[in-house]
XYZ file of C-alpha atoms in Angstrom:
694
model
C -261.818 16.330 -72.707
C -260.683 18.309 -75.422
C -262.662 18.832 -78.684
C -260.519 19.484 -81.449
C -262.128 20.519 -84.609
C -261.106 18.575 -88.172
C -260.372 22.255 -89.255
C -257.999 23.142 -86.347
C -256.608 19.542 -86.693
C -255.633 20.183 -90.609
C -254.132 23.317 -89.407
C -251.820 21.921 -86.912
C -251.079 19.074 -89.505
C -250.187 21.214 -91.646
C -247.939 23.278 -89.260
C -246.032 20.171 -88.212
C -245.317 19.131 -91.801
C -243.738 22.692 -92.807
C -241.770 22.544 -89.327
C -240.429 19.148 -90.740
C -239.509 20.102 -93.960
C -237.627 22.969 -92.850
C -235.989 21.081 -89.892
C -234.430 18.150 -92.938
C -233.476 21.203 -95.117
C -231.489 22.698 -92.512
C -228.603 20.309 -92.078
C -226.582 20.932 -89.162
C -223.112 21.377 -88.785
C -222.789 18.982 -86.022
C -223.858 16.136 -88.758
C -221.256 16.683 -90.675
C -218.358 16.445 -87.719
C -220.099 12.949 -87.052
C -221.940 13.356 -83.628
C -224.707 11.111 -82.797
C -228.019 12.379 -83.239
C -230.272 13.321 -80.293
C -233.187 11.179 -79.041
C -236.165 12.405 -80.884
C -238.881 13.855 -78.506
C -242.096 11.558 -77.860
C -244.622 14.413 -79.005
C -242.554 14.493 -82.565
C -243.333 10.449 -82.363
C -247.014 11.236 -81.449
C -247.034 13.725 -84.669
C -245.761 10.893 -86.481
C -242.667 12.686 -87.226
C -240.103 10.212 -86.472
C -239.676 7.275 -84.151
C -237.588 7.733 -80.907
C -236.808 3.933 -80.875
C -234.077 4.604 -83.678
C -230.591 5.915 -83.022
C -228.763 7.470 -85.927
C -224.822 7.727 -85.580
C -221.960 8.530 -88.145
C -220.184 5.638 -88.999
C -218.258 3.924 -92.057
C -219.268 1.464 -94.257
C -217.776 -1.981 -92.784
C -216.159 -4.478 -95.342
C -217.789 -7.475 -95.990
C -220.990 -8.854 -97.855
C -224.682 -7.882 -97.640
C -228.225 -9.169 -97.349
C -228.984 -6.394 -99.703
C -227.679 -3.261 -100.809
C -230.521 -1.106 -102.731
C -229.908 1.948 -104.123
C -233.410 4.508 -103.912
C -235.070 5.490 -106.062
C -235.827 2.833 -108.455
C -233.800 -0.072 -106.684
C -234.547 -2.580 -108.936
C -232.990 -0.807 -111.924
C -236.211 0.475 -113.725
C -239.100 2.482 -113.365
C -241.587 0.442 -111.792
C -245.034 0.933 -113.516
C -246.957 -0.271 -110.175
C -245.328 2.968 -108.975
C -245.242 1.457 -105.222
C -242.327 -0.564 -105.106
C -239.941 2.268 -106.290
C -239.248 3.079 -102.544
C -239.289 0.080 -100.561
C -237.388 -3.174 -99.872
C -238.019 -5.736 -97.596
C -235.238 -7.656 -95.684
C -234.939 -10.346 -93.330
C -234.711 -9.583 -89.447
C -235.248 -10.207 -85.609
C -237.113 -8.430 -83.169
C -234.374 -6.617 -81.213
C -231.549 -6.376 -83.441
C -230.476 -4.758 -86.436
C -228.614 -1.900 -87.850
C -228.828 -0.463 -91.490
C -226.091 1.804 -93.069
C -227.539 5.012 -94.731
C -225.455 6.308 -97.406
C -226.941 9.710 -99.023
C -225.577 10.716 -102.089
C -223.170 13.882 -101.627
C -225.980 16.292 -103.031
C -228.611 15.088 -101.131
C -230.309 17.704 -98.855
C -233.438 15.600 -97.177
C -235.500 12.584 -97.927
C -237.997 10.627 -95.567
C -237.272 7.222 -94.257
C -239.377 4.374 -92.690
C -238.423 0.731 -90.873
C -241.577 -0.967 -90.783
C -243.805 2.226 -91.158
C -241.650 3.734 -88.480
C -240.432 7.296 -89.481
C -236.677 7.570 -88.929
C -235.351 11.010 -88.412
C -233.122 11.812 -91.320
C -232.275 15.246 -90.325
C -228.669 14.665 -89.227
C -227.803 12.293 -92.193
C -225.625 14.801 -93.946
C -225.056 13.797 -98.053
C -221.962 12.255 -98.596
C -221.777 10.392 -95.103
C -222.012 7.216 -94.077
C -224.947 6.685 -91.112
C -225.330 3.810 -88.929
C -229.120 3.354 -87.829
C -229.847 1.049 -84.876
C -233.534 -0.023 -85.917
C -233.349 -2.964 -82.950
C -236.708 -1.096 -81.484
C -238.244 -1.413 -84.911
C -237.592 -4.650 -86.183
C -239.934 -7.985 -86.265
C -239.275 -11.114 -86.648
C -239.318 -12.582 -90.215
C -239.625 -9.833 -93.024
C -239.068 -5.965 -92.251
C -239.631 -3.026 -94.601
C -237.561 -0.084 -95.377
C -238.885 3.087 -97.166
C -237.100 5.538 -98.712
C -238.773 8.371 -100.286
C -238.800 12.321 -101.355
C -235.424 12.370 -101.945
C -234.460 16.024 -102.512
C -232.885 17.172 -105.030
C -234.603 15.052 -107.943
C -231.784 12.938 -109.285
C -230.158 12.098 -106.113
C -229.685 8.668 -104.528
C -229.626 7.071 -101.295
C -228.092 3.672 -100.751
C -228.679 1.372 -97.757
C -226.596 -1.333 -96.981
C -228.567 -3.980 -94.931
C -226.301 -6.781 -92.990
C -227.878 -10.230 -91.925
C -229.027 -11.108 -88.480
C -226.750 -12.613 -85.912
C -227.382 -14.744 -83.159
C -227.600 -13.144 -79.393
C -228.020 -14.338 -76.210
C -231.468 -14.648 -74.967
C -233.906 -16.211 -72.310
C -236.821 -18.713 -73.405
C -239.253 -15.779 -72.176
C -237.647 -13.246 -74.821
C -239.568 -15.466 -77.317
C -242.473 -17.327 -75.297
C -241.119 -20.473 -74.939
C -242.226 -22.136 -71.776
C -239.282 -23.495 -69.538
C -241.708 -26.317 -68.404
C -240.862 -27.987 -71.602
C -236.962 -27.526 -71.155
C -237.357 -28.809 -67.948
C -239.256 -31.858 -68.710
C -236.354 -32.312 -71.385
C -233.609 -31.758 -68.915
C -235.379 -34.388 -66.363
C -235.633 -36.823 -68.623
C -232.074 -36.694 -70.309
C -230.776 -36.247 -66.561
C -232.570 -39.540 -65.532
C -231.065 -41.356 -67.817
C -227.657 -40.294 -67.635
C -228.191 -41.227 -63.686
C -229.158 -44.566 -65.106
C -226.342 -45.562 -67.622
C -226.616 -43.154 -70.680
C -223.550 -41.847 -71.467
C -223.624 -37.662 -72.214
C -225.661 -34.989 -74.040
C -225.236 -31.279 -75.020
C -228.172 -29.070 -76.569
C -228.755 -25.798 -78.144
C -231.562 -23.924 -79.142
C -231.929 -20.714 -81.049
C -235.459 -19.138 -81.299
C -236.187 -15.750 -83.391
C -232.098 -14.686 -83.481
C -231.763 -15.510 -79.937
C -229.510 -18.268 -78.452
C -232.452 -19.118 -75.612
C -231.320 -22.530 -74.030
C -227.934 -24.263 -73.469
C -226.961 -27.473 -71.609
C -224.701 -30.543 -71.239
C -225.494 -33.631 -69.108
C -223.033 -36.363 -68.403
C -219.062 -37.231 -68.853
C -216.862 -37.085 -71.958
C -216.293 -40.861 -71.689
C -218.690 -42.747 -69.526
C -217.337 -46.501 -69.712
C -213.893 -48.338 -69.393
C -213.298 -50.735 -72.554
C -214.630 -53.657 -70.356
C -218.192 -51.691 -70.051
C -217.731 -50.666 -66.431
C -218.810 -47.470 -65.702
C -215.619 -44.937 -65.409
C -216.025 -42.934 -62.588
C -212.875 -40.838 -63.268
C -214.018 -38.473 -66.444
C -214.756 -34.823 -66.447
C -218.090 -33.714 -66.959
C -219.320 -32.499 -70.300
C -219.611 -28.959 -70.463
C -221.386 -26.471 -73.214
C -217.623 -26.233 -74.969
C -217.350 -30.186 -75.347
C -216.751 -31.661 -78.983
C -219.312 -33.955 -80.222
C -218.389 -36.225 -83.448
C -221.516 -35.035 -85.816
C -221.013 -38.285 -88.151
C -223.587 -37.814 -90.897
C -224.452 -34.333 -89.891
C -221.004 -33.356 -91.421
C -222.762 -33.749 -94.645
C -224.977 -30.784 -94.278
C -222.347 -28.251 -92.929
C -219.562 -29.394 -94.975
C -220.542 -30.474 -98.662
C -223.842 -28.974 -98.664
C -222.962 -25.880 -97.200
C -219.611 -25.871 -99.981
C -221.980 -26.427 -102.910
C -224.793 -24.065 -101.367
C -222.124 -21.121 -100.992
C -220.404 -21.935 -104.500
C -223.602 -22.383 -106.429
C -224.602 -18.910 -104.856
C -221.317 -17.448 -106.270
C -221.844 -18.719 -109.875
C -218.667 -20.817 -109.271
C -220.547 -24.308 -109.861
C -223.647 -25.427 -111.102
C -225.962 -28.169 -109.831
C -226.295 -29.587 -113.450
C -222.549 -30.083 -114.013
C -221.617 -33.621 -115.015
C -218.934 -35.296 -112.282
C -216.945 -36.844 -115.263
C -216.074 -33.052 -116.832
C -215.098 -31.939 -113.037
C -213.221 -34.701 -111.861
C -211.543 -35.911 -115.671
C -212.152 -39.102 -117.588
C -210.788 -41.663 -115.150
C -214.068 -41.760 -113.289
C -215.330 -43.395 -115.886
C -212.578 -44.873 -117.927
C -211.564 -46.631 -114.914
C -215.077 -48.159 -113.720
C -214.389 -51.920 -112.976
C -217.207 -54.912 -113.431
C -218.666 -56.148 -110.346
C -222.312 -57.830 -110.054
C -223.720 -56.973 -106.916
C -225.937 -59.384 -105.301
C -229.586 -58.599 -105.814
C -229.283 -56.144 -108.789
C -229.180 -57.114 -112.620
C -225.560 -56.136 -114.084
C -226.251 -54.092 -117.175
C -222.773 -54.623 -118.476
C -219.782 -52.360 -117.897
C -220.470 -50.385 -121.127
C -223.874 -49.195 -119.805
C -222.880 -48.585 -116.511
C -219.828 -46.320 -117.691
C -222.570 -44.634 -119.673
C -224.405 -43.991 -116.675
C -221.455 -42.817 -114.803
C -220.789 -40.520 -117.778
C -223.716 -38.761 -117.470
C -223.985 -38.439 -113.690
C -224.485 -34.526 -112.121
C -223.822 -32.873 -108.544
C -227.671 -32.845 -108.445
C -227.935 -36.355 -109.091
C -225.496 -37.066 -106.261
C -227.021 -34.843 -103.720
C -230.186 -36.701 -104.123
C -228.795 -39.655 -103.355
C -230.130 -41.607 -106.490
C -226.570 -41.589 -108.214
C -226.187 -45.638 -108.331
C -223.583 -45.843 -105.763
C -223.899 -48.537 -103.163
C -224.184 -47.602 -99.622
C -220.785 -48.655 -97.660
C -218.581 -50.147 -100.230
C -215.844 -49.964 -97.283
C -212.658 -48.837 -99.284
C -210.997 -49.394 -96.070
C -211.211 -52.770 -95.119
C -208.964 -55.362 -96.846
C -211.538 -58.210 -96.328
C -214.579 -57.093 -97.863
C -217.155 -58.802 -100.499
C -218.207 -56.177 -103.181
C -220.639 -58.513 -104.613
C -222.288 -59.190 -101.114
C -221.252 -55.920 -100.006
C -220.368 -57.314 -96.722
C -216.978 -58.093 -94.946
C -215.752 -61.453 -95.617
C -212.364 -62.697 -94.066
C -209.993 -64.223 -96.598
C -212.270 -62.181 -99.723
C -209.584 -59.547 -101.017
C -211.596 -56.134 -101.304
C -211.258 -55.285 -105.159
C -211.828 -51.818 -103.998
C -209.616 -51.551 -101.342
C -207.376 -48.020 -101.168
C -205.884 -48.925 -97.549
C -206.028 -48.011 -93.961
C -203.347 -45.386 -92.950
C -205.342 -42.532 -92.976
C -202.689 -40.521 -94.545
C -202.559 -38.412 -97.738
C -201.636 -40.950 -100.182
C -204.562 -43.203 -98.945
C -206.900 -40.062 -99.384
C -205.616 -40.138 -103.264
C -206.147 -43.578 -103.309
C -209.670 -43.594 -102.222
C -210.402 -41.215 -104.847
C -208.865 -43.465 -107.491
C -211.329 -46.427 -105.667
C -214.726 -44.203 -105.896
C -213.486 -43.779 -109.754
C -213.096 -47.401 -110.366
C -216.694 -48.234 -108.239
C -219.303 -49.124 -110.518
C -223.130 -48.113 -109.943
C -225.442 -50.585 -108.785
C -228.696 -49.537 -110.483
C -229.104 -46.816 -113.024
C -229.401 -43.375 -111.525
C -232.766 -41.883 -110.976
C -235.124 -45.055 -110.224
C -233.983 -45.541 -106.787
C -233.063 -43.643 -103.465
C -229.973 -45.430 -101.735
C -228.535 -42.868 -98.861
C -224.811 -43.563 -99.674
C -221.936 -42.640 -98.021
C -219.792 -42.400 -100.982
C -221.773 -39.807 -102.755
C -220.525 -37.241 -100.376
C -217.290 -38.493 -100.497
C -217.378 -37.880 -104.030
C -218.479 -34.862 -103.871
C -215.687 -33.797 -101.134
C -213.382 -34.265 -104.016
C -215.688 -32.580 -106.242
C -215.208 -29.401 -104.115
C -211.486 -29.539 -103.489
C -211.057 -29.770 -107.479
C -213.245 -26.818 -108.084
C -211.871 -24.676 -105.184
C -208.038 -25.932 -105.212
C -208.413 -26.033 -101.431
C -208.740 -28.912 -98.858
C -212.615 -28.780 -97.569
C -211.766 -28.111 -94.086
C -209.814 -25.415 -95.630
C -212.363 -24.353 -97.509
C -214.874 -24.160 -94.728
C -212.811 -22.552 -92.202
C -212.129 -19.595 -94.605
C -215.877 -19.193 -95.858
C -217.877 -20.200 -92.568
C -216.341 -20.795 -89.548
C -213.647 -17.636 -89.539
C -216.499 -15.308 -90.801
C -218.869 -16.614 -88.700
C -216.508 -16.396 -85.275
C -217.263 -20.250 -84.561
C -214.117 -21.519 -82.557
C -215.764 -24.849 -81.335
C -216.023 -26.406 -84.596
C -213.347 -28.360 -86.577
C -212.274 -31.686 -88.318
C -209.289 -33.413 -86.486
C -209.564 -31.625 -83.353
C -206.675 -33.446 -81.625
C -204.397 -31.567 -84.905
C -206.281 -27.891 -83.978
C -205.617 -27.104 -80.371
C -208.152 -29.463 -78.625
C -207.330 -32.416 -76.203
C -209.240 -35.916 -75.761
C -211.147 -34.673 -73.124
C -212.216 -31.569 -74.650
C -214.305 -34.290 -77.350
C -217.047 -36.369 -76.222
C -215.815 -40.079 -76.548
C -217.481 -42.643 -78.848
C -216.616 -46.309 -79.007
C -214.854 -48.158 -76.499
C -212.810 -50.683 -78.244
C -212.174 -48.826 -81.510
C -213.884 -49.596 -84.558
C -214.066 -53.564 -83.205
C -217.703 -53.525 -81.572
C -216.624 -55.049 -78.892
C -213.993 -57.669 -80.555
C -216.757 -58.651 -83.478
C -215.211 -56.596 -86.032
C -211.583 -56.560 -87.422
C -209.654 -55.862 -90.187
C -205.890 -54.707 -90.941
C -205.260 -51.470 -89.140
C -208.358 -51.417 -86.976
C -208.341 -49.049 -83.858
C -208.846 -50.952 -80.844
C -208.517 -47.824 -78.173
C -211.278 -45.914 -76.954
C -211.694 -43.240 -79.659
C -211.955 -39.916 -78.400
C -210.988 -36.453 -80.708
C -210.489 -38.872 -83.618
C -213.614 -39.364 -86.034
C -215.669 -42.764 -85.516
C -216.724 -43.273 -88.964
C -214.212 -45.793 -90.711
C -214.278 -44.782 -93.840
C -213.472 -40.669 -92.718
C -210.678 -42.307 -90.728
C -209.060 -44.940 -92.591
C -209.558 -44.046 -96.114
C -209.972 -40.545 -96.012
C -207.618 -39.490 -93.203
C -209.700 -37.855 -90.791
C -211.223 -35.361 -93.637
C -214.456 -36.348 -95.394
C -217.665 -34.809 -96.563
C -219.437 -37.802 -95.497
C -218.207 -37.526 -91.584
C -215.719 -36.187 -89.652
C -216.790 -32.657 -88.235
C -216.685 -32.197 -84.413
C -218.603 -29.371 -82.751
C -220.318 -28.203 -79.961
C -224.033 -27.482 -79.883
C -223.975 -23.861 -79.711
C -221.510 -23.150 -82.520
C -223.451 -25.854 -84.900
C -226.717 -23.902 -83.835
C -224.850 -20.571 -85.099
C -223.893 -22.607 -88.266
C -227.275 -23.736 -88.876
C -228.793 -20.716 -88.368
C -227.718 -19.275 -91.665
C -230.012 -21.762 -93.377
C -232.943 -19.127 -92.234
C -231.941 -16.194 -94.209
C -228.600 -17.190 -95.995
C -226.195 -15.074 -94.235
C -224.979 -13.893 -90.830
C -223.752 -10.142 -90.071
C -222.047 -8.868 -93.393
C -221.282 -11.884 -94.613
C -223.672 -12.992 -97.491
C -223.564 -17.057 -97.866
C -226.164 -18.468 -99.852
C -228.979 -16.654 -102.356
C -232.643 -17.253 -101.242
C -233.082 -18.874 -104.721
C -230.371 -21.779 -104.008
C -231.831 -21.947 -100.199
C -235.340 -22.669 -101.644
C -233.366 -24.838 -104.453
C -231.840 -27.457 -101.716
C -234.556 -27.336 -99.247
C -237.462 -28.145 -102.005
C -238.276 -31.548 -102.407
C -236.296 -33.749 -104.564
C -239.653 -35.073 -106.134
C -243.341 -35.149 -105.216
C -243.016 -38.848 -104.233
C -239.851 -38.436 -102.164
C -240.567 -34.969 -100.454
C -239.120 -36.169 -97.301
C -235.695 -35.470 -99.352
C -234.654 -32.175 -100.419
C -230.594 -31.822 -101.829
C -229.058 -33.888 -99.323
C -231.344 -32.336 -96.113
C -233.956 -34.747 -94.621
C -237.448 -32.855 -95.004
C -240.526 -33.376 -92.622
C -242.669 -33.038 -95.826
C -245.902 -34.884 -94.451
C -244.437 -36.100 -91.131
C -242.143 -37.985 -92.810
C -239.127 -37.177 -90.491
C -241.527 -37.546 -87.194
C -238.830 -39.930 -85.578
C -236.567 -36.900 -85.606
C -238.274 -33.421 -85.876
C -241.425 -34.525 -84.129
C -244.799 -34.348 -85.470
C -245.409 -30.514 -84.935
C -242.614 -28.990 -86.671
C -243.271 -27.318 -90.340
C -243.459 -29.358 -93.447
C -240.744 -27.047 -94.696
C -238.086 -28.489 -91.578
C -235.054 -29.499 -92.547
C -231.749 -31.326 -90.889
C -229.999 -34.481 -90.155
C -229.393 -37.322 -88.134
C -225.693 -38.559 -86.992
C -224.917 -42.157 -86.619
C -223.025 -41.336 -83.018
C -226.278 -39.844 -82.039
C -226.559 -36.240 -83.236
C -229.412 -34.364 -84.326
C -229.966 -30.881 -86.470
C -233.552 -29.116 -86.908
C -234.144 -26.083 -88.731
C -237.924 -24.813 -89.043
C -237.955 -21.664 -90.813
C -241.759 -21.489 -89.935
C -240.756 -21.051 -86.610
C -237.651 -19.460 -87.463
C -235.940 -21.989 -84.993
C -232.828 -24.433 -84.434
C -232.447 -26.931 -82.478
C -229.084 -28.975 -82.171
C -229.226 -32.005 -79.291
C -225.805 -34.105 -79.485
C -224.998 -37.156 -78.245
C -222.467 -39.936 -77.881
C -224.476 -42.698 -76.986
C -222.115 -45.330 -78.674
C -219.814 -44.442 -75.825
C -221.050 -47.633 -74.069
C -221.043 -51.240 -74.142
C -222.361 -52.985 -77.463
C -225.306 -55.196 -75.733
C -224.536 -58.463 -77.404
C -221.760 -58.287 -80.348
C -222.992 -61.829 -81.199
C -226.545 -60.542 -82.095
C -226.074 -57.149 -82.903
C -222.758 -55.636 -83.140
C -224.159 -52.329 -83.918
C -226.531 -52.280 -81.096
C -224.783 -50.299 -78.056
C -226.227 -50.067 -74.791
C -226.918 -46.242 -75.455
C -228.891 -47.353 -78.175
C -231.878 -48.199 -75.469
C -232.414 -44.925 -73.587
C -235.051 -42.098 -74.635
C -232.466 -39.557 -74.721
C -230.951 -41.403 -77.709
C -234.341 -41.253 -79.643
C -233.286 -37.420 -80.600
C -237.026 -36.673 -81.844
C -238.229 -36.825 -78.517
C -236.284 -33.250 -78.065
C -238.271 -31.600 -80.810
C -241.881 -33.308 -79.774
C -241.687 -31.651 -76.215
C -239.960 -28.532 -77.332
C -242.870 -27.350 -79.680
C -245.199 -27.858 -76.702
C -243.991 -24.818 -75.076
C -243.861 -22.151 -78.019
C -246.139 -19.398 -77.516
C -248.370 -20.074 -80.442
C -249.854 -22.923 -78.563
C -252.432 -21.917 -76.772
C -252.176 -22.279 -72.884
C -249.583 -23.591 -70.465
C -248.308 -27.216 -71.343
C -248.203 -28.411 -67.858
C -250.869 -30.284 -67.665
C -250.541 -31.499 -70.825
C -247.079 -32.650 -70.388
C -248.107 -34.266 -67.063
C -250.160 -36.687 -69.057
C -247.679 -36.672 -72.177
C -244.860 -38.359 -69.552
C -247.384 -40.520 -68.221
C -247.792 -41.619 -71.759
C -244.251 -41.943 -72.542
C -243.548 -44.098 -69.135
C -246.069 -46.533 -70.516
C -244.924 -46.774 -73.708
C -241.518 -47.410 -72.232
C -242.723 -50.174 -70.413
C -244.263 -51.836 -73.649
C -241.179 -51.375 -75.494
C -239.744 -53.190 -72.007
C -242.376 -56.004 -72.072
C -241.569 -56.649 -76.180
C -237.963 -56.971 -75.759
C -237.010 -60.675 -75.244
C -233.510 -59.903 -73.527
C -234.611 -57.167 -71.322
C -234.826 -59.819 -68.689
C -233.042 -58.445 -65.790
C -233.091 -55.024 -64.418
C -229.708 -54.331 -65.303
C -230.496 -54.146 -69.072
C -230.588 -50.509 -70.333
C -233.939 -50.829 -71.892
C -235.236 -51.251 -68.072
C -232.939 -48.983 -66.973
C -234.356 -46.087 -69.184
C -237.888 -47.207 -68.129
C -236.877 -46.454 -64.637
C -235.890 -43.276 -65.490
C -238.715 -42.217 -67.242
C -240.772 -43.477 -63.917
C -238.604 -41.317 -61.844
C -239.529 -38.296 -63.862
C -243.123 -39.056 -63.161
C -242.628 -39.403 -59.807
C -240.294 -36.301 -59.474
C -242.964 -34.272 -61.114
C -245.515 -35.208 -58.875
C -243.691 -34.643 -55.794
C -242.811 -30.610 -57.569
C -246.376 -29.679 -57.921
C -249.807 -29.291 -55.745
C -251.962 -30.087 -59.222
C -253.424 -33.808 -58.237
C -252.900 -35.472 -61.713
C -248.842 -36.067 -61.940
C -249.182 -37.547 -58.521
C -252.526 -39.856 -59.887
C -250.058 -40.572 -63.112
C -247.388 -41.572 -61.025
C -248.980 -43.995 -58.561
C -250.674 -45.415 -61.935
C -247.826 -46.251 -63.330
C -245.954 -48.138 -60.393
C -248.575 -51.226 -61.868
C -246.152 -51.281 -64.830
C -243.381 -52.525 -62.808
C -242.556 -56.395 -62.610
C -242.971 -57.406 -58.929
C -239.985 -59.425 -59.197
C -237.717 -58.239 -61.454
C -238.282 -54.375 -60.531
C -238.542 -55.129 -56.639
C -235.954 -52.861 -55.219
C -236.892 -49.522 -58.003
C -240.445 -50.428 -56.886
C -239.742 -49.982 -53.234
C -237.773 -46.893 -53.893
C -240.488 -45.444 -55.682
C -243.215 -46.126 -53.030
C -240.991 -43.986 -50.471
C -240.324 -41.476 -52.738
C -244.408 -41.020 -53.400
């Protein structure tokens, strides 16, 4: 090995530094002409001059808004007395993607530029030009740091325009996710579909990469009489799903987060100031069963002080579901009541006139309790905020969202009223088989009785709000919704700034210590408070929402993870309309529980030590055993045809298939042991089939 003395090393370093200064001082004419800079040599990178992982190309500055646009030196606008921060800026990015736009002032002759401590060659970056620097080989997941130093001559500036990351295609292996957990999820949903479940769709984004997309089942699984439908097309990754209450987050919350970021609205603005005095003055007196009536004057006073923040917290005082669309509804009991006129009825025509009357009905609605004293999840809150947004922006909610989110982000499979926007019924996963009748258990004037496909299922959204509402009505496929949700991780997309970091923190922080499972509208994991949806392994700051039709969104900032799982579980017969008109056959299946997806997915993340295979074997055995406990505890599950029993069979078959696909002995043992869970009479056919398989 050649020995180099300290003196010779220092001489070499000084010589290299002099050469670098000479190189940066001489700005070749080729740079001004707009040619791409050649790749630096490996020797130069080894001497710490500049990185070969960054390329520089002459460009023009794209139009749009930015994650940040710092100007050096002294980007903060003052001379920092710590000195160190003057030339450094930190931004959010992902490994494998990223471009910075570098704009040296016309008089700049040289400067030093670093990304995550890697030196970038600036010798071609002529002053007065715009230079696109591909930093995809230098970025890391999460926070990245750039540094601009030693600008010459003194008094000159360099501006850096920093786009937001976007979502690029990827594979599970790119982010260290084991495919074993994805295969297990796939097997469970597919087995449930084979045993009568409706359909599902899933998309996963991790570290800025779309690493998984899948779809199961058919767009319409059953005929109106409850028999299986055999001629329905298969669900694809493009199929739209009725998002139900996930709408709340990606319509009203997104709109408000945007407006607050751009100082167009304040969270502490009073609703009465935004909608006018009728919001208070037209309030009527209703005594709600179980609630003390403080008198109309007091209720009006409460309403006069309501703010946007109060409403987002679901602490405004409104009833959960006053059914403005139902002409036979008793507001006192908050129950459907044939023959009892609904004093807040706005109509069921679903047209613009009805929508206007619904705003009048909301203004008439009294509060059930003093705001801030209770949390009551209410659709009225988000119907009201829809009208607030429309008043402030002058645009209908869907038009505002399209202009500020869907179009700038290149999203083509997200919309309200899909049948009015170029989609056919078979482009949409169907929901209820017999309209909103719950297989004949519910009736009101104008109720739909046909299978719903491409029309929003939610009654208030369809009949009272004309299909466009802040609480329900949005349709999307999992892929586009995942991309939209990814904006919650960093606040923007490409060169489109959507939310400031402060606004994101405000909306996703616990609304109060005693109710940390809520942000401003967002559901939070907190201290395992939403484990049924987000699993037990997600970070406490995980946010998302659930929808009644069978939809889930999960956003985990700590893992830079987005999971969208959509089903249409209510596209199935009502199990027993006389007992519970809201219990659909689809609700009994593992695939409908939503949270099982997160629970399994986290098992495969690379920060969990070791392969998940053995743990998955045991976990699937536990899931099978738990399922049969539920069968045992369900008094109606007496026959093999019951969907609870069918889903138990599906889990057992997943376990049996796993035993046949591996040389590990444990799965075989688990599967054989699980056969003991079967009832020899009720499950005789299933038992015989499984014994033959094993």
